[in-house]
Coordinates of C-alpha atoms in Angstrom, one line a residue:
X232 CA 0.3 -0.2 -0.5
X233 CA 2.8 2.7 1.5
X234 CA 4.5 1.6 -2.5
X235 CA 1.6 2.6 -4.6
X236 CA 1.1 6.1 -2.5
X237 CA 4.6 6.3 -3.6
X238 CA 4.3 5.8 -6.9
X239 CA 1.0 7.8 -6.9
X240 CA 2.8 10.7 -5.5
X241 CA 5.5 10.2 -8.0
X242 CA 3.5 10.2 -11.1
X243 CA 1.4 13.4 -9.6
X244 CA 4.7 15.4 -9.8
X245 CA 6.1 13.9 -12.6
X246 CA 2.3 15.3 -14.2
X247 CA 3.2 19.1 -12.4
X248 CA 5.1 20.8 -15.2
X249 CA 2.4 19.7 -17.6
X250 CA -0.4 21.3 -15.7
X251 CA 1.3 24.3 -14.4
X252 CA 2.1 25.5 -18.2
X253 CA 2.4 29.2 -19.0
X254 CA -1.4 30.9 -19.8
X255 CA -1.2 33.9 -22.2
X256 CA -2.5 36.9 -19.8
X257 CA -6.0 37.7 -19.5
X258 CA -6.8 40.8 -21.6
X259 CA -6.8 44.2 -20.5
X260 CA -9.8 45.5 -18.5
X261 CA -12.1 47.6 -21.2
X262 CA -13.3 51.1 -19.8
X263 CA -16.7 50.8 -17.9
X264 CA -19.6 50.7 -19.8
X265 CA -22.5 53.3 -19.4
X266 CA -25.5 51.9 -17.7
X267 CA -28.7 52.7 -20.3
X268 CA -32.0 52.0 -18.6
X269 CA -34.2 50.4 -21.2
X270 CA -37.4 52.3 -22.6
X271 CA -40.0 53.1 -19.9
X272 CA -43.6 54.2 -19.7
X273 CA -45.1 56.2 -16.5
X274 CA -48.2 56.9 -16.4
X275 CA -51.1 58.5 -14.0
X276 CA -54.4 57.3 -13.0
X277 CA -57.1 59.4 -12.6
X278 CA -56.9 58.9 -9.0
X279 CA -53.5 60.0 -8.7
X280 CA -51.4 56.5 -8.4
X281 CA -48.7 56.4 -10.4
X282 CA -47.6 53.5 -12.9
X283 CA -43.7 52.6 -14.2
X284 CA -43.6 49.6 -16.8
X285 CA -40.0 48.6 -17.3
X286 CA -39.5 45.7 -20.0
X287 CA -36.0 44.1 -18.9
X288 CA -34.6 41.0 -19.1
X289 CA -34.7 37.7 -21.1
X290 CA -36.6 35.4 -17.8
X291 CA -39.9 34.7 -18.7
X292 CA -40.6 36.7 -15.0
X293 CA -42.3 39.7 -13.6
X294 CA -41.6 42.0 -10.2
X295 CA -44.4 43.8 -9.4
X296 CA -44.0 46.2 -6.7
X297 CA -46.4 48.8 -4.9
X298 CA -44.7 51.8 -3.0
X299 CA -47.1 53.7 -0.7
X300 CA -45.5 56.6 0.9
X301 CA -47.4 55.2 4.2
X302 CA -43.9 54.2 6.4
X303 CA -42.6 54.7 9.7
X304 CA -42.8 58.5 8.9
X305 CA -46.5 58.8 9.0
X306 CA -46.6 57.3 12.4
X307 CA -46.7 60.3 14.4
X308 CA -45.5 58.9 17.8
X309 CA -47.0 55.3 17.4
X310 CA -43.6 54.0 16.1
X311 CA -43.9 50.6 14.4
X312 CA -47.5 51.1 13.8
X313 CA -46.8 51.1 10.5
X314 CA -44.9 47.4 11.0
X315 CA -48.0 46.1 12.8
X316 CA -50.4 47.3 9.6
X317 CA -47.9 46.5 7.2
X318 CA -47.7 42.8 8.9
X319 CA -51.5 42.4 9.3
X320 CA -52.2 43.8 5.6
X321 CA -50.5 39.9 4.8
X322 CA -53.3 38.1 7.0
X323 CA -56.2 38.2 4.5
X324 CA -57.9 40.2 1.4
X325 CA -60.9 40.6 -0.4
X326 CA -62.8 37.7 1.5
X327 CA -59.3 35.1 1.0
X328 CA -57.3 34.4 3.9
X329 CA -54.0 34.5 4.8
X330 CA -53.6 31.1 3.3
X331 CA -55.2 31.7 0.3
X332 CA -53.1 34.3 -0.5
X333 CA -50.0 32.6 -0.1
X334 CA -51.6 29.8 -2.2
X335 CA -52.4 32.3 -4.7
X336 CA -48.9 33.4 -4.6
X337 CA -47.1 30.1 -5.0
X338 CA -49.4 29.4 -7.8
X339 CA -48.3 32.3 -9.6
X340 CA -44.6 31.4 -8.8
X341 CA -44.0 33.7 -6.4
X342 CA -44.3 34.9 -2.6
X343 CA -46.1 37.9 -1.5
X344 CA -44.1 40.4 0.8
X345 CA -45.1 43.0 2.4
X346 CA -42.7 45.1 4.9
X347 CA -42.6 49.1 5.8
X348 CA -39.7 50.8 5.7
X349 CA -39.5 54.8 7.0
X350 CA -41.0 56.6 3.8
X351 CA -43.1 53.4 2.3
X352 CA -44.8 50.5 2.7
X353 CA -43.8 47.6 0.0
X354 CA -46.2 44.9 -1.2
X355 CA -44.1 42.8 -3.7
X356 CA -44.2 39.8 -6.0
X357 CA -41.6 38.4 -8.1
X358 CA -44.3 36.0 -10.4
X359 CA -44.1 33.6 -14.0
X360 CA -45.2 36.5 -16.6
X361 CA -47.4 34.9 -17.5
X362 CA -49.3 35.3 -14.5
X363 CA -48.9 38.9 -14.1
X364 CA -52.0 40.6 -14.5
X365 CA -53.3 38.1 -11.8
X366 CA -50.2 39.2 -9.5
X367 CA -51.3 43.3 -10.0
X368 CA -54.8 41.8 -9.0
X369 CA -53.8 40.0 -5.9
X370 CA -51.5 43.2 -4.8
X371 CA -54.3 45.3 -5.3
X372 CA -56.6 43.8 -3.2
X373 CA -53.9 43.3 -0.2
X374 CA -53.3 46.8 -0.6
X375 CA -56.7 47.9 -1.1
X376 CA -59.2 45.5 0.6
X377 CA -56.9 44.1 3.4
X378 CA -59.6 42.0 5.9
X379 CA -57.3 43.4 8.8
X380 CA -58.7 40.5 10.7
X381 CA -58.9 41.2 14.7
X382 CA -58.4 37.5 15.8
X383 CA -55.0 37.4 14.0
X384 CA -53.5 41.0 16.1
X385 CA -52.1 39.3 19.4
X386 CA -50.3 36.9 17.5
X387 CA -48.6 39.1 15.1
X388 CA -48.1 42.1 18.0
X389 CA -46.3 38.9 20.0
X390 CA -44.0 38.1 16.9
X391 CA -42.9 42.3 16.8
X392 CA -42.3 42.1 20.2
X393 CA -40.1 39.0 20.0
X394 CA -38.0 40.8 17.5
X395 CA -38.0 43.9 19.4
X396 CA -36.9 42.0 22.6
X397 CA -34.0 40.1 20.0
X398 CA -33.3 43.8 18.8
X399 CA -32.8 45.7 21.8
X400 CA -30.5 42.9 22.6
X401 CA -27.7 44.1 20.0
X402 CA -26.0 46.4 20.5
X403 CA -25.9 47.6 16.8
X404 CA -29.6 48.6 17.2
X405 CA -28.7 50.7 20.5
X406 CA -26.3 52.1 18.1
X407 CA -28.9 53.1 15.6
X408 CA -31.1 54.3 17.9
X409 CA -29.2 56.6 19.7
X410 CA -27.4 58.0 16.6
X411 CA -31.2 59.0 15.0
X412 CA -32.3 60.5 18.2
X413 CA -29.2 62.5 18.6
X414 CA -29.6 63.4 15.1
X415 CA -33.7 64.6 15.0
X416 CA -34.0 64.5 17.8
X417 CA -36.6 62.6 20.3
X418 CA -39.9 64.0 18.7
X419 CA -39.5 63.9 15.3
X420 CA -40.6 60.8 13.6
X421 CA -36.9 60.1 12.3
X422 CA -35.5 60.3 16.0
X423 CA -38.0 57.4 16.8
X424 CA -37.2 53.9 16.0
X425 CA -37.9 52.0 18.4
X426 CA -40.9 51.3 20.9
X427 CA -41.2 50.7 24.1
X428 CA -42.8 46.9 24.6
X429 CA -45.7 48.5 26.3
X430 CA -46.3 50.9 23.9
X431 CA -45.9 48.1 21.2
X432 CA -48.8 46.2 23.6
X433 CA -50.8 49.1 23.7
X434 CA -52.1 49.1 19.7
X435 CA -55.1 47.7 19.2
X436 CA -57.1 47.3 15.5
X437 CA -58.5 50.2 16.0
X438 CA -55.0 51.8 15.2
X439 CA -54.2 49.4 12.5
X440 CA -57.3 50.5 10.5
X441 CA -56.9 54.0 11.7
X442 CA -53.6 53.7 10.0
X443 CA -54.3 52.1 6.8
X444 CA -57.4 54.3 5.9
X445 CA -55.8 57.8 6.6
X446 CA -52.3 57.2 5.5
X447 CA -52.6 54.4 2.9
X448 CA -54.0 55.7 -0.5
X449 CA -53.5 56.2 -4.5
X450 CA -51.4 59.5 -4.7
X451 CA -49.5 58.2 -2.3
X452 CA -48.8 55.1 -4.5
X453 CA -46.4 54.0 -7.4
X454 CA -46.7 50.9 -8.6
X455 CA -43.4 49.4 -10.9
X456 CA -43.6 46.2 -13.0
X457 CA -40.1 45.3 -14.1
X458 CA -39.6 42.3 -16.4
X459 CA -41.4 40.5 -19.4
X460 CA -44.8 40.9 -19.3
X461 CA -47.5 41.7 -22.0
X462 CA -48.1 45.5 -21.7
X463 CA -51.9 45.4 -22.8
X464 CA -52.7 42.7 -20.4
X465 CA -50.8 44.4 -17.6
X466 CA -52.3 47.7 -18.6
X467 CA -56.0 46.6 -18.1
X468 CA -55.0 44.4 -15.4
X469 CA -53.9 47.9 -13.2
X470 CA -57.1 49.7 -14.4
X471 CA -59.4 47.5 -13.1
X472 CA -57.5 46.8 -9.9
X473 CA -56.6 50.6 -9.0
X474 CA -58.2 52.7 -10.8
X475 CA -61.2 53.0 -8.3
X476 CA -59.2 53.4 -5.7
X477 CA -59.7 56.4 -2.8
X478 CA -57.3 59.3 -3.8
X479 CA -56.2 59.3 0.0
X480 CA -54.2 62.3 1.1
X481 CA -50.9 64.0 -0.5
X482 CA -47.4 62.6 0.3
X483 CA -46.3 63.7 3.5
X484 CA -43.1 66.6 2.8
X485 CA -41.1 66.0 5.9
X486 CA -38.5 68.8 7.1
X487 CA -35.3 66.8 8.4
X488 CA -33.3 69.3 10.1
X489 CA -29.8 67.8 11.8
X490 CA -28.9 68.8 15.0
X491 CA -25.7 70.4 15.3
X492 CA -22.3 68.6 16.8
X493 CA -20.2 68.2 17.9
X494 CA -21.5 65.9 20.4
X495 CA -20.4 62.1 21.9
X496 CA -23.2 59.9 23.3
X497 CA -22.6 56.8 25.2
X498 CA -24.2 53.7 26.0
X499 CA -23.0 51.8 28.7
X500 CA -22.8 47.6 27.8
X501 CA -20.9 46.6 31.4
X502 CA -18.0 43.9 30.5
X503 CA -18.7 44.3 26.4
X504 CA -15.5 42.8 24.5
X505 CA -16.0 45.0 21.8
X506 CA -17.5 48.4 21.0
X507 CA -20.1 49.5 18.5
X508 CA -19.6 53.1 17.5
X509 CA -21.4 55.1 14.5
X510 CA -19.7 58.5 13.3
X511 CA -22.3 61.1 11.3
X512 CA -22.3 64.0 9.4
X513 CA -24.3 66.1 7.4
X514 CA -24.0 64.9 4.2
X515 CA -25.0 66.6 0.5
X516 CA -28.6 65.5 -0.8
X517 CA -29.1 63.2 -3.7
X518 CA -29.1 64.9 -6.8
X519 CA -27.1 67.7 -6.0
X520 CA -24.0 69.0 -7.6
X521 CA -21.6 67.7 -4.7
X522 CA -24.0 64.3 -4.9
X523 CA -21.4 62.0 -6.9
X524 CA -18.3 63.3 -5.2
X525 CA -19.7 62.7 -2.3
X526 CA -20.6 58.8 -3.3
X527 CA -16.8 58.2 -4.8
X528 CA -15.1 59.7 -2.0
X529 CA -17.6 57.7 1.1
X530 CA -16.5 54.5 -1.1
X531 CA -12.6 55.8 -1.3
X532 CA -12.5 56.5 2.9
X533 CA -15.1 53.6 3.8
X534 CA -18.2 52.5 1.8
X535 CA -15.6 49.4 -0.5
X536 CA -14.0 46.8 1.1
X537 CA -11.2 47.9 -0.3
X538 CA -11.5 51.1 1.4
X539 CA -8.7 52.9 2.9
X540 CA -10.4 52.5 6.9
X541 CA -10.9 48.8 5.8
X542 CA -7.6 48.2 5.1
X543 CA -5.9 50.3 7.7
X544 CA -8.4 49.1 10.7
X545 CA -9.6 45.5 9.4
X546 CA -6.5 44.5 7.1
X547 CA -3.4 45.7 8.9
X548 CA -4.2 46.9 12.5
X549 CA -7.1 43.7 13.1
X550 CA -9.2 46.1 15.6
X551 CA -12.5 45.2 13.3
X552 CA -14.1 42.7 11.4
X553 CA -16.3 44.5 8.6
X554 CA -15.8 48.3 8.9
X555 CA -18.3 49.9 6.9
X556 CA -19.5 53.8 5.6
X557 CA -22.1 55.1 3.9
X558 CA -25.0 57.7 2.7
X559 CA -28.3 57.4 3.3
X560 CA -30.6 59.2 1.3
X561 CA -34.7 60.4 1.8
X562 CA -36.6 63.2 0.5
X563 CA -34.9 66.4 1.8
X564 CA -32.4 64.3 4.1
X565 CA -28.9 63.1 3.8
X566 CA -26.6 61.6 6.1
X567 CA -22.7 60.1 6.3
X568 CA -22.5 57.4 8.6
X569 CA -19.4 55.0 9.4
X570 CA -20.5 52.0 11.5
X571 CA -17.8 49.3 13.2
X572 CA -17.4 46.9 16.2
X573 CA -14.3 47.5 17.5
X574 CA -12.1 45.1 20.0
X575 CA -13.0 47.1 23.6
X576 CA -9.6 48.0 24.6
X577 CA -8.4 49.6 21.0
X578 CA -11.6 51.7 21.0
X579 CA -9.4 54.8 21.0
X580 CA -7.0 53.6 19.2
X581 CA -8.9 52.5 16.4
X582 CA -10.8 56.0 16.2
X583 CA -7.7 57.5 15.5
X584 CA -7.0 55.4 12.1
X585 CA -10.0 56.4 11.1
X586 CA -10.0 60.5 11.9
X587 CA -6.3 59.4 10.3
X588 CA -8.0 58.3 7.4
X589 CA -10.5 61.0 7.1
X590 CA -8.3 63.8 7.5
X591 CA -5.5 62.2 4.5
X592 CA -8.7 62.2 1.8
X593 CA -8.9 66.0 3.0
X594 CA -5.1 67.2 2.7
X595 CA -3.8 64.6 0.1
X596 CA -5.4 63.8 -3.1
X597 CA -5.9 60.8 -4.1
X598 CA -3.1 58.8 -6.4
X599 CA -4.5 58.6 -10.2
X600 CA -4.4 54.7 -10.2
X601 CA -6.7 54.4 -6.5
X602 CA -8.7 57.1 -7.7
X603 CA -9.4 55.6 -10.7
X604 CA -9.8 52.4 -9.5
X605 CA -12.4 53.1 -7.2
X606 CA -14.3 54.9 -9.8
X607 CA -14.3 51.8 -12.1
X608 CA -15.4 49.3 -9.0
X609 CA -18.4 51.6 -8.3
X610 CA -19.5 52.2 -12.5
X611 CA -19.2 48.1 -12.7
X612 CA -20.9 47.4 -9.3
X613 CA -24.1 49.9 -10.8
X614 CA -24.7 47.5 -13.7
X615 CA -24.6 44.8 -12.1
X616 CA -26.7 45.6 -9.3
X617 CA -29.3 46.4 -11.8
X618 CA -29.4 43.1 -13.6
X619 CA -32.0 41.9 -12.6
X620 CA -36.5 42.6 -12.8
X621 CA -36.2 43.0 -9.0
X622 CA -33.1 45.4 -8.5
X623 CA -34.1 47.6 -11.5
X624 CA -37.5 48.5 -9.8
X625 CA -35.7 49.6 -6.6
X626 CA -33.6 51.6 -8.6
X627 CA -36.3 53.7 -9.8
X628 CA -38.2 53.5 -7.0
X629 CA -35.6 55.2 -4.9
X630 CA -34.4 57.7 -7.9
X631 CA -38.8 58.5 -7.7
X632 CA -38.7 58.9 -4.0
X633 CA -35.8 60.9 -4.2
X634 CA -36.9 63.6 -6.6
X635 CA -34.5 62.6 -9.0
X636 CA -34.7 63.0 -12.8
X637 CA -35.9 60.7 -14.5
X638 CA -32.3 59.9 -16.8
X639 CA -30.2 60.1 -13.1
X640 CA -29.6 56.2 -14.2
X641 CA -28.3 57.1 -17.3
X642 CA -25.9 59.8 -16.3
X643 CA -24.7 57.7 -13.0
X644 CA -21.6 56.1 -14.5
X645 CA -20.3 58.9 -16.9
X646 CA -20.8 61.4 -13.7
X647 CA -18.8 58.8 -11.4
X648 CA -16.0 58.5 -13.8
X649 CA -15.6 61.9 -13.9
X650 CA -15.0 62.6 -10.5
X651 CA -10.8 63.6 -10.2
X652 CA -8.7 63.4 -7.1
X653 CA -9.5 67.1 -6.5
X654 CA -13.0 66.9 -6.3
X655 CA -12.9 64.0 -4.2
X656 CA -10.4 66.1 -2.0
X657 CA -12.9 69.0 -1.9
X658 CA -15.7 66.6 -1.0
X659 CA -13.9 65.4 1.7
X660 CA -13.0 68.6 3.4
X661 CA -17.2 69.8 3.1
X662 CA -18.5 67.0 4.3
X663 CA -16.5 65.5 7.4
X664 CA -16.0 68.3 9.4
X665 CA -14.3 66.6 12.4
X666 CA -15.1 69.4 14.8
X667 CA -18.6 68.9 14.2
X668 CA -18.9 65.2 14.5
X669 CA -21.5 63.2 16.3
X670 CA -20.1 60.0 17.7
X671 CA -22.2 56.9 19.4
X672 CA -20.3 54.4 21.3
X673 CA -21.8 51.5 23.0
X674 CA -19.3 49.0 24.7
X675 CA -18.0 48.8 28.7
X676 CA -17.4 52.4 29.5
X677 CA -15.3 52.1 32.2
X678 CA -13.0 50.8 29.8
X679 CA -13.5 52.5 26.5
X680 CA -14.8 56.3 27.7
X681 CA -10.8 57.1 29.1
X682 CA -9.7 56.2 25.7
X683 CA -12.2 58.6 24.1
X684 CA -10.9 61.1 26.6
X685 CA -7.9 61.1 25.5
X686 CA -8.3 61.6 21.8
X687 CA -7.5 65.4 20.4
X688 CA -10.6 65.3 18.5
X689 CA -12.4 64.7 21.2
X690 CA -10.9 66.9 23.8
X691 CA -13.4 69.6 23.9
X692 CA -16.4 67.4 22.8
X693 CA -19.7 67.2 25.4
X694 CA -20.1 63.7 26.6
X695 CA -23.1 62.3 27.1
X696 CA -24.8 59.1 28.9
X697 CA -27.8 57.8 27.4
X698 CA -30.3 54.9 27.5
X699 CA -32.1 53.1 24.8
X700 CA -35.3 53.1 24.0

């Protein structure tokens, strides 16, 4: 047996030169191609509801997605009432039970999805193309004619209560909630992201019905249909399903002023092995002249996996596993945020490196190859991220929510590729003023707070201990 293994090893070794032959180098990477939005059609029903049709792709699938401007932003003080309503919508509609709805969706090759976000409640289903008209009808029933059965409310609230308990045990949830409350204030809808258990338990079926009746309506709705479909049949289905929907209220225009920094908000988690960080600055609005330069700058600083902050505190220093930065956009609002979970005893050191990378972006033009690389990455990622009908529908919905022009998707790649190092440096100077920072820290404060107070960037910044919710 041993002799056989030796012979086999020698045979494999002898074969190695043949397997390791020299292959020609791969062809050079070409310049990124602009993304071209396919021909779309947008029209408005008599009741004010907007509809966008997007013929896209080759697979016989159709995404039907309704976005209603009835998210957490219109809840008032009843935090998560939009989430509760969204869950209740799936419990039956137009005489069909929740099981009937699920069976109908499965019969079309899809699954009904309903969820609430800050701005919208979304109802979506991805089906085989021949079922597109039926999918439109199903979405219409759920949005307009939900049963909202009182007998299911206790179970739905119990599910949400469990989700809330899990969320409140996570430092990321505490940090995000504290950041929102700090930036927007506790009395602003954007500043109220988490209810108390008692608040959630107190919601009644009348609250749910009142929210649906008062916040849903055609004027707040935009239906996106993307993929392969029979346009005439789909249009007929849209008119039949949604033509009689009451107009309802206009979309809410909500101002979102940011509370000025600098400040450091602290949440204690005694003996926590990691510190959760949230660093935030005001950002430029989507579609403004400064928008695309700030996106490119963010990707190089902390947004991309190959970003400077990631290379520094993850790859070189080993302080954290997955740092990230991003610009979050809303109607009339934009906020840049850096987040990371770092080892407790290097919290100060990690922030020192983050501040160093911000200053480097502000004072040194990025090398040509580095800046070109991040722009090429972003251009290619945009095409890849819009390669499916579902993804493209999401992009168009975001475009419309933010009030961007119809050709924004076509102009995005050329605009990204045009951002030069000088523009990135100027953006960093304007967008990351360290003397106006907002920093949220969740961790073992007896270990972390002395590290923070030793940082020169925080020497004159007020510290405040808070709790969430």
